Protein backbone atom coordinates (compact mmCIF):
# COMPACT_ATOMS: atom_id res chain seq x y z
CA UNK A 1 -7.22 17.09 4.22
CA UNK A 2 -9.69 19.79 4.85
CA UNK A 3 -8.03 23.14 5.69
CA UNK A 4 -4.19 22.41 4.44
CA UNK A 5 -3.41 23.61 1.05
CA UNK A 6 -0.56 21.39 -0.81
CA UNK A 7 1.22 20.93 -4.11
CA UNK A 8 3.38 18.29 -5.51
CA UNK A 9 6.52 20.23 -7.06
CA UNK A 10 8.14 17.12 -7.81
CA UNK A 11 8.11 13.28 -6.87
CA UNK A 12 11.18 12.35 -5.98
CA UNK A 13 10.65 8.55 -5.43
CA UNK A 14 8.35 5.91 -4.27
CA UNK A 15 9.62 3.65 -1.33
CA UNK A 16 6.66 1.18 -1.11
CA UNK A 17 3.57 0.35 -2.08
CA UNK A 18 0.67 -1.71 0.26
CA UNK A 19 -1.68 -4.23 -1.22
CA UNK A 20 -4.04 -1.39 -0.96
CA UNK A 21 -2.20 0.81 -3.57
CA UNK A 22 -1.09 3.32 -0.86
CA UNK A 23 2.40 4.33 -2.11
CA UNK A 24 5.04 5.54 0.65
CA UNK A 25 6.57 8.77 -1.70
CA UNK A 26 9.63 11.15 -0.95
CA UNK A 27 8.11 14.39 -2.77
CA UNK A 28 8.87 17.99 -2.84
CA UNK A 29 6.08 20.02 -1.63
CA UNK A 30 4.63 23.43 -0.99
CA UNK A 31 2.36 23.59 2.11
CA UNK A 32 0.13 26.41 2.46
CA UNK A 33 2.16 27.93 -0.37
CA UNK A 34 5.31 28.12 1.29
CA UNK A 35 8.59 27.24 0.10
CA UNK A 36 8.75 23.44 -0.85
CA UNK A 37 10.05 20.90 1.72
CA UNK A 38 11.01 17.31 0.92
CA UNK A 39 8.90 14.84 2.44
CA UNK A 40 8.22 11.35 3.16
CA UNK A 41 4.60 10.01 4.02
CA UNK A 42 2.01 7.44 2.66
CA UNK A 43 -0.47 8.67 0.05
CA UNK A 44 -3.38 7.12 -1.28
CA UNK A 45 -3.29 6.33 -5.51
CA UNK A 46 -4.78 9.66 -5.75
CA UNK A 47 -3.27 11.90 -4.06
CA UNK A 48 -6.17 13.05 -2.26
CA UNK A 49 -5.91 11.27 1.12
CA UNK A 50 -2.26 10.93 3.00
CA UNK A 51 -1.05 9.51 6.04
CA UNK A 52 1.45 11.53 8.86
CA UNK A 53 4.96 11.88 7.41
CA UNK A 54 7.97 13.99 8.01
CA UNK A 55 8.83 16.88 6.40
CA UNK A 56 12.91 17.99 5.88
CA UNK A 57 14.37 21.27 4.41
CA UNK A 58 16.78 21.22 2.18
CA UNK A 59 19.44 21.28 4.92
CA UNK A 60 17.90 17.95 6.61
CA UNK A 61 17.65 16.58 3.26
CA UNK A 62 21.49 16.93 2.68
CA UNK A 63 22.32 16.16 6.06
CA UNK A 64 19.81 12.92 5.87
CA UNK A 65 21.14 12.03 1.91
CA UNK A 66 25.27 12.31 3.49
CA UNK A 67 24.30 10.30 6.89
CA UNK A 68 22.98 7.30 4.37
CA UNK A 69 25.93 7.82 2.03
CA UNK A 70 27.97 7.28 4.66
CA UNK A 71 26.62 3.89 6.26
C-alpha cells in the first residue's frame, strides 16, 4: 500500500488460506515504525498486497487470548 510503511516482527499464525493463496495471518507488526501491534488481516502470498484487518495492543491481545480461553 502506497504511503504506509510496515514490518513483519513476527507471524504469529495463519487462520486460512483462499483458493487464491491469500492467507488470513495473526502477525506482529510495526506500522509507520511504531511500536508493534498484533494483527489479523488477509495478505496476499507475498506480502505485498493486504486486505482491511484489525489491529490489537498487547492489552487487547490478552484481553482477546483470556475471553477465548474462557469460552
Amino acid at each position: 500500500m502506497a504511503g504506509i510503511k510496515y514490518e513483519i516482527i513476527e507471524q504469529v499464525a495463519v487462520l486460512s488460506e483462499s483458493p487464491k493463496g491469500w492467507q488470513k495471518e495473526v502477525n506482529l507488526i510495526s506500522w509507520n515504525d511504531r511500536e508493534p501491534k498484533y494483527d489479523i488481516r488477509d495478505w496476499a502470498p507475498d506480502h505485498e498486497k493486504m486486505g482491511k484487518g484489525v489491529t490489537l495492543t498487547s492489552e487487547e491481545w490478552q484481553a482477546l487470548k483470556t475471553f477465548i480461553q474462557q469460552q
